[in-house]
Short mmCIF file of C-alpha atoms and ligand atoms in Angstrom, two decimals:
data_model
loop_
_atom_site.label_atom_id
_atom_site.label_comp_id
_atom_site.label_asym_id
_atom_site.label_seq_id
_atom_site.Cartn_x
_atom_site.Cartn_y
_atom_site.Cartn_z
CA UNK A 97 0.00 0.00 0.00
CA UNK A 98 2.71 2.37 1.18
CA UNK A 99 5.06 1.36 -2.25
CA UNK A 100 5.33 3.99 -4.80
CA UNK A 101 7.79 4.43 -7.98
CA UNK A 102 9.89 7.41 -8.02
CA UNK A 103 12.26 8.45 -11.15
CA UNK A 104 11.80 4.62 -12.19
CA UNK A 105 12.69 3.42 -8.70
CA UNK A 106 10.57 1.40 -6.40
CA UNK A 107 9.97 2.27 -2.72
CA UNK A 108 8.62 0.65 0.22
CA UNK A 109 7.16 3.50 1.26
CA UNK A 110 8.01 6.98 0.15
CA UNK A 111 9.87 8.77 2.79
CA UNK A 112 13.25 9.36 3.11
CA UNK A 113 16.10 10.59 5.52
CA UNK A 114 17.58 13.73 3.64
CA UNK A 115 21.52 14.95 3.03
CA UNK A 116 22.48 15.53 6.52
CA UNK A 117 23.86 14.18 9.96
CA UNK A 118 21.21 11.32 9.77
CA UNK A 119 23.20 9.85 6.69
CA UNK A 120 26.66 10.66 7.91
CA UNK A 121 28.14 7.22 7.58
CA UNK A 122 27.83 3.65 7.10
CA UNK A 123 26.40 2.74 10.75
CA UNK A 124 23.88 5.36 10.59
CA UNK A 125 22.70 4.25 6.94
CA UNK A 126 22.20 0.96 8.30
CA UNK A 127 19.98 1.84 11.11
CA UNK A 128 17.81 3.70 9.27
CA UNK A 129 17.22 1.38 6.89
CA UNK A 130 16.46 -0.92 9.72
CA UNK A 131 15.25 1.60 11.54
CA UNK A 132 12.13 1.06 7.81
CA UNK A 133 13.12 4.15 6.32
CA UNK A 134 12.24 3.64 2.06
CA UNK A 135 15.10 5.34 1.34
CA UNK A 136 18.55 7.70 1.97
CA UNK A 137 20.19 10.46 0.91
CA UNK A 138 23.89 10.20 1.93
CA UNK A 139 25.30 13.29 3.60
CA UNK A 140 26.95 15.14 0.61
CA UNK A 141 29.97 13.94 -0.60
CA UNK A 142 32.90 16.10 -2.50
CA UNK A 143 36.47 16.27 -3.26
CA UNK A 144 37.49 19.36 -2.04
CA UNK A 145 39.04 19.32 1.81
CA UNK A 146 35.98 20.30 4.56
CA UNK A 147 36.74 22.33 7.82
CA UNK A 148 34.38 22.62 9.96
CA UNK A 149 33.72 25.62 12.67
CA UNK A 150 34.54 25.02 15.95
CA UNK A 151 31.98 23.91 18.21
CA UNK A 152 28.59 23.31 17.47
CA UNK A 153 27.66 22.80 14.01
CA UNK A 154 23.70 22.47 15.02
CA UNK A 155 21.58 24.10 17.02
CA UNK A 156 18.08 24.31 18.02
CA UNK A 157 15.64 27.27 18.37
CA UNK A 158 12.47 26.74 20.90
CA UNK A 159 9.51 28.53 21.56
CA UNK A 160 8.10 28.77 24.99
CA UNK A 161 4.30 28.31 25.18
CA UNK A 162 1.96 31.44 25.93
CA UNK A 163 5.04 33.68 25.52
CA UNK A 164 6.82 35.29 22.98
CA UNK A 165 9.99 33.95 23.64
CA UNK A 166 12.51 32.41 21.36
CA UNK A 167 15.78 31.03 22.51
CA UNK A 168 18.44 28.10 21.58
CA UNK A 169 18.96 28.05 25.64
CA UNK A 170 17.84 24.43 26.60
CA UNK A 171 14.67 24.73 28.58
CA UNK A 172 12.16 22.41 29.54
CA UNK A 173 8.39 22.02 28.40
CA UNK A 174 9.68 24.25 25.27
CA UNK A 175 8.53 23.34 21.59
CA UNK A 176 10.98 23.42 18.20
CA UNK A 177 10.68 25.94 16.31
CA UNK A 178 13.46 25.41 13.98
CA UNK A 179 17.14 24.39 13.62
CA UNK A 180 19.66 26.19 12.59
CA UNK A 181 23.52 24.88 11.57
CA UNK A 182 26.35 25.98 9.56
CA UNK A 183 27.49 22.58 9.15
CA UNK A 184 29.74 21.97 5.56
CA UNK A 185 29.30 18.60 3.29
CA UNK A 186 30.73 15.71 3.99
CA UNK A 187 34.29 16.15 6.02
CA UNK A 188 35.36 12.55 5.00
CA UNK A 189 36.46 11.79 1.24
CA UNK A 190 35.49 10.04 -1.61
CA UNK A 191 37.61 7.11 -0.61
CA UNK A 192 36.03 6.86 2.57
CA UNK A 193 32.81 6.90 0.63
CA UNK A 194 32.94 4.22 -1.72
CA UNK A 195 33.32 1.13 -0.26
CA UNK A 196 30.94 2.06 2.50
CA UNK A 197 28.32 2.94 -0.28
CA UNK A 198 28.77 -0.97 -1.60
CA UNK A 199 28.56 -2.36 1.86
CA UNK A 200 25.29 -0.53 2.05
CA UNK A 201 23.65 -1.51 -1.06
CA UNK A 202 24.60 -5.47 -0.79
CA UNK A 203 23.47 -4.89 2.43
CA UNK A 204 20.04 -3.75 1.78
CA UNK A 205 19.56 -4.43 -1.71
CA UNK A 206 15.44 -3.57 -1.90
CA UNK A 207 16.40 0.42 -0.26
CA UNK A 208 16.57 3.10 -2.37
CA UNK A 209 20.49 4.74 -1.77
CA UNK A 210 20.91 8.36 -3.28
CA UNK A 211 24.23 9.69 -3.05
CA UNK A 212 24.35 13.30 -3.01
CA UNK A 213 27.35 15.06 -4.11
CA UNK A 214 28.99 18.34 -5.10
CA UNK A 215 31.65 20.48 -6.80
CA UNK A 216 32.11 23.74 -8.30
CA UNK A 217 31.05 24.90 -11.59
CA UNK A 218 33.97 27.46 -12.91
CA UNK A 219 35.68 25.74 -14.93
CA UNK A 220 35.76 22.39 -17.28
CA UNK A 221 37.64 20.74 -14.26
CA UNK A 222 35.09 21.16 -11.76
CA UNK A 223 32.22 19.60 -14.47
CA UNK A 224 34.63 16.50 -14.66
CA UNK A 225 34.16 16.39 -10.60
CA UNK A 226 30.94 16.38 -10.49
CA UNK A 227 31.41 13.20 -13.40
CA UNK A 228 33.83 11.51 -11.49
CA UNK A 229 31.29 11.96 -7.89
CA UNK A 230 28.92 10.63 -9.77
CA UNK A 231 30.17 7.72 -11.95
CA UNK A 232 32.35 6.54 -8.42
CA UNK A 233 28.56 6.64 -6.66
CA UNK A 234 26.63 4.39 -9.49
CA UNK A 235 29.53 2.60 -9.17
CA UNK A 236 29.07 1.12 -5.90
CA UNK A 237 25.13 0.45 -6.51
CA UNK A 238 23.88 4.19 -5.60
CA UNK A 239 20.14 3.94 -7.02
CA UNK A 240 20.41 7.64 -7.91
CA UNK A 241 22.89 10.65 -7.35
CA UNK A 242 20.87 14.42 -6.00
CA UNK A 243 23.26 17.03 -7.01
CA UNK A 244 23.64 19.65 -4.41
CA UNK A 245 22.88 22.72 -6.09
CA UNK A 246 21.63 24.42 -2.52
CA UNK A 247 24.25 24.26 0.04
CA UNK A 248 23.41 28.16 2.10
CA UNK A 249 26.83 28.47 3.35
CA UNK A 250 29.40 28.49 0.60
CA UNK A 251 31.90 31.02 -0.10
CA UNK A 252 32.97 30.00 -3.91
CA UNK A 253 30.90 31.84 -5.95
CA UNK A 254 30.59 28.67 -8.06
CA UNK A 255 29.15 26.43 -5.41
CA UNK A 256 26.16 25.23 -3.66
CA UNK A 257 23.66 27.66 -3.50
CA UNK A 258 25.30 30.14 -5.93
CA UNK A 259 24.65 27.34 -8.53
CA UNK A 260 21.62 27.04 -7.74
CA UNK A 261 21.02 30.62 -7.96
CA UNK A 262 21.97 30.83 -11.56
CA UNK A 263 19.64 28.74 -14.08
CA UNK A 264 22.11 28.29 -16.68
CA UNK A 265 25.49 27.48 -14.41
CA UNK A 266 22.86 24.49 -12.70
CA UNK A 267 21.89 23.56 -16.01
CA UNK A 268 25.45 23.41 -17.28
CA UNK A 269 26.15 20.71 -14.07
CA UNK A 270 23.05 18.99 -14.23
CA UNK A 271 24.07 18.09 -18.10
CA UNK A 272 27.78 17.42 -17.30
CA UNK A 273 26.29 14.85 -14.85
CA UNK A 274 23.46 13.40 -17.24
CA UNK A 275 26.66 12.40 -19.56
CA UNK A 276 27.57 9.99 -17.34
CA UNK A 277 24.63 8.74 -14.93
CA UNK A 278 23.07 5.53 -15.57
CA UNK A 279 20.80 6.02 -12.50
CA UNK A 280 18.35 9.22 -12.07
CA UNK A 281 19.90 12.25 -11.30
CA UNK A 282 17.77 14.62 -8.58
CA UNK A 283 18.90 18.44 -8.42
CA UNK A 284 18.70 19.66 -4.73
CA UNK A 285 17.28 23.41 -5.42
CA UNK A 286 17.77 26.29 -2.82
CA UNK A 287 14.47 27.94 -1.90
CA UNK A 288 16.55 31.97 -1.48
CA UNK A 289 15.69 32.39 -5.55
CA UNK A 290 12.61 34.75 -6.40
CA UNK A 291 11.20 32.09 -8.98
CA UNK A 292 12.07 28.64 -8.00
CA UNK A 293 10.06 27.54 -11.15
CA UNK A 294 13.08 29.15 -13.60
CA UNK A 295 15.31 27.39 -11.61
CA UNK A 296 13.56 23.97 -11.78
CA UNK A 297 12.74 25.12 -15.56
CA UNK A 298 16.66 25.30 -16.04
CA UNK A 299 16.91 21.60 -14.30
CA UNK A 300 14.69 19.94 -16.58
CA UNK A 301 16.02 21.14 -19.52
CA UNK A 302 19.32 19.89 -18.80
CA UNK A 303 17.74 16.54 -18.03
CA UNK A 304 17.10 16.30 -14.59
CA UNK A 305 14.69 13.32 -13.49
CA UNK A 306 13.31 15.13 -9.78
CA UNK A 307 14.05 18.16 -7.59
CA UNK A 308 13.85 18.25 -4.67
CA UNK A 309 13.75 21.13 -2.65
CA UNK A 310 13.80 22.84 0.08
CA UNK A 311 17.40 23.10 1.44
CA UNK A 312 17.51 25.19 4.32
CA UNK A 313 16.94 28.80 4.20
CA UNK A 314 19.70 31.24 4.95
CA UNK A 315 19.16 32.89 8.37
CA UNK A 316 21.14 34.16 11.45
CA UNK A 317 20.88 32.79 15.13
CA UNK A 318 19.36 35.41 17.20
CA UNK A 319 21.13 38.19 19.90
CA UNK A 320 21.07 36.80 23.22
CA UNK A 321 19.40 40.45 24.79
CA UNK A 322 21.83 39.74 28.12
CA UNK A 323 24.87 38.60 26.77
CA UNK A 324 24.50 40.68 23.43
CA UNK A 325 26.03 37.79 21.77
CA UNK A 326 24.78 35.56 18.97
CA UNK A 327 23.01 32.33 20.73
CA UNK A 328 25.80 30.81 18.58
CA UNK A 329 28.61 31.91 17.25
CA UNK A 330 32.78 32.07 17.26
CA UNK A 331 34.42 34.24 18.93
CA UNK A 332 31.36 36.46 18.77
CA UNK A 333 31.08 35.99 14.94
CA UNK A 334 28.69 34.67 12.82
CA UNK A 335 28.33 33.98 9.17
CA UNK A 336 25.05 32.63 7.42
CA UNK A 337 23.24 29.54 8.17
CA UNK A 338 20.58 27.60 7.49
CA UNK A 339 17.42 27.28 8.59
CA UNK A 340 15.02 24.28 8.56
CA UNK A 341 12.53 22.18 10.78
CA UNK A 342 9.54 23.20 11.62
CA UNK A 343 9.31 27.19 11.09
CA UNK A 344 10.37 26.17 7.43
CA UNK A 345 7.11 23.94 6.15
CA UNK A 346 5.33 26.60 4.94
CA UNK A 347 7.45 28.32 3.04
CA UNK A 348 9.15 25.47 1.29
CA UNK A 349 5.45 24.68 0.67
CA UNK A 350 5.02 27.38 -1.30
CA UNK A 351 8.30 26.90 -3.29
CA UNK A 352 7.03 23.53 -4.01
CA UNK A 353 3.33 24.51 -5.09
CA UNK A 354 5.34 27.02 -7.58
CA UNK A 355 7.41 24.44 -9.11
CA UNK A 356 4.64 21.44 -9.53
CA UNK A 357 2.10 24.02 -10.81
CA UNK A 358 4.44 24.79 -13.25
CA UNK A 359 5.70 21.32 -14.27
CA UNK A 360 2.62 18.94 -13.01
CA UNK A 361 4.33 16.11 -14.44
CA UNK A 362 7.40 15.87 -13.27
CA UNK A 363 9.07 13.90 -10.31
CA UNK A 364 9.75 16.07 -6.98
CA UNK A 365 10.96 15.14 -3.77
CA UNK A 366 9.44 17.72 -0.95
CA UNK A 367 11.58 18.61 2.08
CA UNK A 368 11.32 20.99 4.79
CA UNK A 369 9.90 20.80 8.55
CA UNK A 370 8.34 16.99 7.76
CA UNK A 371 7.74 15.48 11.44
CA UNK A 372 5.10 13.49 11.14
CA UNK A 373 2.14 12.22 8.58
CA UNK A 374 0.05 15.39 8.18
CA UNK A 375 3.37 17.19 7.46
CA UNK A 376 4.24 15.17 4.86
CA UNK A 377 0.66 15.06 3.24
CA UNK A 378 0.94 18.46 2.20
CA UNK A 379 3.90 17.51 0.04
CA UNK A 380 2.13 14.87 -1.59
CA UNK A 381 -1.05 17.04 -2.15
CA UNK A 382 1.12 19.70 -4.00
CA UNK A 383 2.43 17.03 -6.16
CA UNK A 384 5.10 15.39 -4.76
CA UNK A 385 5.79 11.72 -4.76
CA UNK A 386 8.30 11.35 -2.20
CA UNK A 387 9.42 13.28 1.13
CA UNK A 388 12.69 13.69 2.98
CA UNK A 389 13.33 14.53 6.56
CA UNK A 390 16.13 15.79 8.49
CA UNK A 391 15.71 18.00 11.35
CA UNK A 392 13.09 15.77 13.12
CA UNK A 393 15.51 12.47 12.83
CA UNK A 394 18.26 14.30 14.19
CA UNK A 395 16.67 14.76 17.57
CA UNK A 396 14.80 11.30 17.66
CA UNK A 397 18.02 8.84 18.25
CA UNK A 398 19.53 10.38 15.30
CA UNK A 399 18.38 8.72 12.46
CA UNK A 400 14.75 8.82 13.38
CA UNK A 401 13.14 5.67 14.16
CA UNK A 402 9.92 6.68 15.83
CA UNK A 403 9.89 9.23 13.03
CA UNK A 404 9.59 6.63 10.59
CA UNK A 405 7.21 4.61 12.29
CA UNK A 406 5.28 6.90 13.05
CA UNK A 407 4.89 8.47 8.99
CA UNK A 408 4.39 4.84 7.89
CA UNK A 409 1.43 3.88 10.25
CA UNK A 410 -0.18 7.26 10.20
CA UNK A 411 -0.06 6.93 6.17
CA UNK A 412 -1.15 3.33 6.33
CA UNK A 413 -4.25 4.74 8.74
CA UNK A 414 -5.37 7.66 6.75
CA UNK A 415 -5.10 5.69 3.16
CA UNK A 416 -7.21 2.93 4.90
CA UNK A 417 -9.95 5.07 5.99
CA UNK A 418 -9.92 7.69 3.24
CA UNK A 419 -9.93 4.15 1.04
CA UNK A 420 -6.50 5.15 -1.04
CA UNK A 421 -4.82 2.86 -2.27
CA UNK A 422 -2.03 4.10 -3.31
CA UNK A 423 0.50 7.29 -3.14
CA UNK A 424 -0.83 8.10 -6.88
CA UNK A 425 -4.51 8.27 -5.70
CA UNK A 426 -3.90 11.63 -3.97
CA UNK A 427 -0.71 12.73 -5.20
CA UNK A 428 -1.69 15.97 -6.47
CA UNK A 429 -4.47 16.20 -5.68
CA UNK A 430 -4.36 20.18 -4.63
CA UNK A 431 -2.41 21.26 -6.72
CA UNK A 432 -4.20 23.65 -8.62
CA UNK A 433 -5.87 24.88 -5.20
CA UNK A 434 -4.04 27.07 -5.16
CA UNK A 435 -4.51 30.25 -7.12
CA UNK A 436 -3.73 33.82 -7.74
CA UNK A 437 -4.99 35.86 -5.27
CA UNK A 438 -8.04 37.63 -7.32
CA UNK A 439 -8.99 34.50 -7.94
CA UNK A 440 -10.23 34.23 -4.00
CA UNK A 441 -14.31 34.83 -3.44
CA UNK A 442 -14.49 37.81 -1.48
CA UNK A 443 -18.20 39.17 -0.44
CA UNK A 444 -18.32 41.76 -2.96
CA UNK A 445 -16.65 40.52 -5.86
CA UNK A 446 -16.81 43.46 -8.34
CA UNK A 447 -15.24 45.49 -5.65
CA UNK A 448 -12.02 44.06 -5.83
CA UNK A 449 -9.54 44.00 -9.17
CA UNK A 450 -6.35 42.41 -7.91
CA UNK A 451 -4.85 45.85 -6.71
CA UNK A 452 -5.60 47.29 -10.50
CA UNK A 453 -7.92 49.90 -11.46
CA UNK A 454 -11.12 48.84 -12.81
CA UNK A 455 -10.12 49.07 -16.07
CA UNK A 456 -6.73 48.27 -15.89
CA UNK A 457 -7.74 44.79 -14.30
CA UNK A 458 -10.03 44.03 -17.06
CA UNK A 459 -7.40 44.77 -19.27
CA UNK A 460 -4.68 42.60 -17.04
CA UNK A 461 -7.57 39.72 -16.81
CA UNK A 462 -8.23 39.18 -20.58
CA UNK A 463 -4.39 38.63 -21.39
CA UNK A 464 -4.51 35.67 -19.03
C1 FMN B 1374 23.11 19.94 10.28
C2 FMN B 1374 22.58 19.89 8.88
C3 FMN B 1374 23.42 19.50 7.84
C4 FMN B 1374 22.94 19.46 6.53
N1 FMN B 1374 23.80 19.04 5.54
C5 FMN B 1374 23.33 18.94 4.26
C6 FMN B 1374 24.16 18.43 3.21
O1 FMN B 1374 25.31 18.04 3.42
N2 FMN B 1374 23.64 18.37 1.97
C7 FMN B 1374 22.36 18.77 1.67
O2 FMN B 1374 21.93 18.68 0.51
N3 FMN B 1374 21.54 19.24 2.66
C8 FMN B 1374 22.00 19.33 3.92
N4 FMN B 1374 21.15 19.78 4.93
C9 FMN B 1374 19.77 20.19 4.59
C10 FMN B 1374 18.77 19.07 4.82
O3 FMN B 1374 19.01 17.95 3.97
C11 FMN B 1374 17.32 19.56 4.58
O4 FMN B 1374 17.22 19.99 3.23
C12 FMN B 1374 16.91 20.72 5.49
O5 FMN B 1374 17.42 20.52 6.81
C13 FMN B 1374 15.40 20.90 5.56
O6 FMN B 1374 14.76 19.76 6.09
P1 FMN B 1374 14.23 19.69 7.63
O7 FMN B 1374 13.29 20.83 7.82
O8 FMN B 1374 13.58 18.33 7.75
O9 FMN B 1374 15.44 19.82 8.51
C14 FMN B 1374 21.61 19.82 6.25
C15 FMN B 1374 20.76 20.21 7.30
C16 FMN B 1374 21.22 20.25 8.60
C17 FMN B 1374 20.28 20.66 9.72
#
């Protein structure tokens, strides 16, 4: 009931832990998968050397109830509002990588392994990196490779998010990679764009078979107002991070709804502030046919095994009584809910001309 085919691939069920902590090595692949997890998405793997800040890499912001406060301070009775980290890729190599990737796949032949990986884009070198990431991945049995396009905290102005930023460098890497894949390639889009749709637009020209979006979105920890300090930072600095959990579902919502209103049939993966079933559904209303998790894995034994189980029988319950019977009979199924805003019934209907004049809206509502 809970199996669904995704770029050509089958899952047991369609959720997934994303590029992240969760899927930082071998050990922590393998409990997930045990853990019933359909799928991974390793931790994102390069060839350029990774420092790390010191300290923390992760943090978590909490609300306190019937207040206004907001505070990374550990607290109890306090509820997440998001995370934030400044955490890099992957700080262990390609060679570390590999054979751990094949130990994985013999292991649990019927998962679905993505490997996602990343270079730069300014020159023909870096293409052939992203070629030799991705050709050393299928290698070892990765069902699919997700390109990280989205990364929020990159200096080189030809990596991570500053691809993804730029429609024609992220096409240029999604085709060097489409030379060489032999499994689907997914493009990891960053939601700080104006249009994610020219992005995604960009993708699928260049052959992409999913996105999958929303990386985190680029934010600052806030002042402590006693210390006057950053709730984390270095030596009282800070640079940008990202943000994700749950303060980030709506908004990578509406990224989404852009991008599968705009390309209904096309394969995307939803991320962004997934906890638990209802979360998810919202993905898979707008059009998506899988969903990946991080933040909520991280703080649930790391690799999220109540998560799981809990997304798996809550699907399995709501299907049943809602009489679905698969992913594909509601996958979409809102899609076009959503609508410009003049489109909206308001009580007096010829009062309103989306923000035009009366005659200018006219005018503005025949062209569409
Ligand atoms: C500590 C941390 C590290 C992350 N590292 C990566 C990464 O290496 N590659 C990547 O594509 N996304 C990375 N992400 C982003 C997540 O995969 C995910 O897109 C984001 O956290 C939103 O999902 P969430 O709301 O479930 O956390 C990272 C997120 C966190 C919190």
């Amino acid at each position: 009931m809970l199996a669904t085919i995704f770029t050509g691939l089958r899952f047991e069920n369609p959720f997934l832990l994303a590029s992240a902590p969760p899927t930082e090595s071998e050990n922590n692949i393998m409990r997930a998968f045990d853990a019933g997890w359909g799928g991974v998405v390793t931790k994102t793997i390069g060839l350029h050397p990774v420092a790390n800040v010191v300290g923390p890499k992760t943090k978590f912001l909490r609300a306190t109830p019937d207040s206004p406060h907001l505070s990374m301070q550990k607290r109890p009775g306090t509820a997440l509002h998001s995370s934030w980290n400044w955490e890099l890729i992957s700080d262990k190599p390609l060679d570390w990588w590999v054979p751990q990737l094949g130990r994985i796949k013999k292991a649990h032949p019927s998962k679905i392994l993505v490997a996602s990986i990343m270079a730069g884009s300014g020159s023909d070198e870096e293409l052939r990196r992203w070629q030799e990431l991705a050709e050393a991945c299928q290698n070892e049995g990765a069902d699919a490779v997700e390109l990280n396009l989205s990364c929020p905290h990159m200096d080189r102005k030809d990596m991570g998010s500053n691809i993804g930023k730029d429609p024609e460098l992220l096409s240029v890497v999604t085709q060097a990679v489409k030379e060489v894949a032999r499994v689907p390639v997914w493009a990891k889009l960053t939601p700080s764009t104006t249009d994610i749709a020219i992005e995604a637009k960009g993708a699928f020209l260049a052959g992409a078979d999913a996105i999958s979006s929303s990386n985190t979105f680029p934010s600052l920890p806030l002042v402590d107002p006693e210390t006057l300090e950053f709730e984390m930072n270095v030596d009282g600095f800070v640079s940008s991070g990202g943000l994700g959990g749950p303060a980030i579902l709506p908004l990578s919502l509406a990224k989404m709804s852009q991008m599968t209103q705009a390309f209904p049939d096309k394969a995307f993966s939803g991320i962004g502030g997934v906890a638990e079933f209802a979360h998810a559904l919202n993905y898979f209303l707008l059009g998506c046919g899988t969903v990946q998790v991080c933040t909520a894995a991280m703080l649930d034994s790391a690799v999220g095994p109540n998560v799981i189980r809990r997304l798996t029988s809550e699907m399995a319950a709501v299907m049943e009584r809602r009489g679905w019977k698969s992913l594909d009979d509601f996958r979409g199924m809102l899609r076009d809910r959503v609508v410009a805003h003049s489109k909206i019934r308001r009580p007096d209907a010829e009062g309103y001309h989306g923000g035009y004049q009366a005659e200018g809206y006219s005018a503005a509502d025949s062209r569409s």
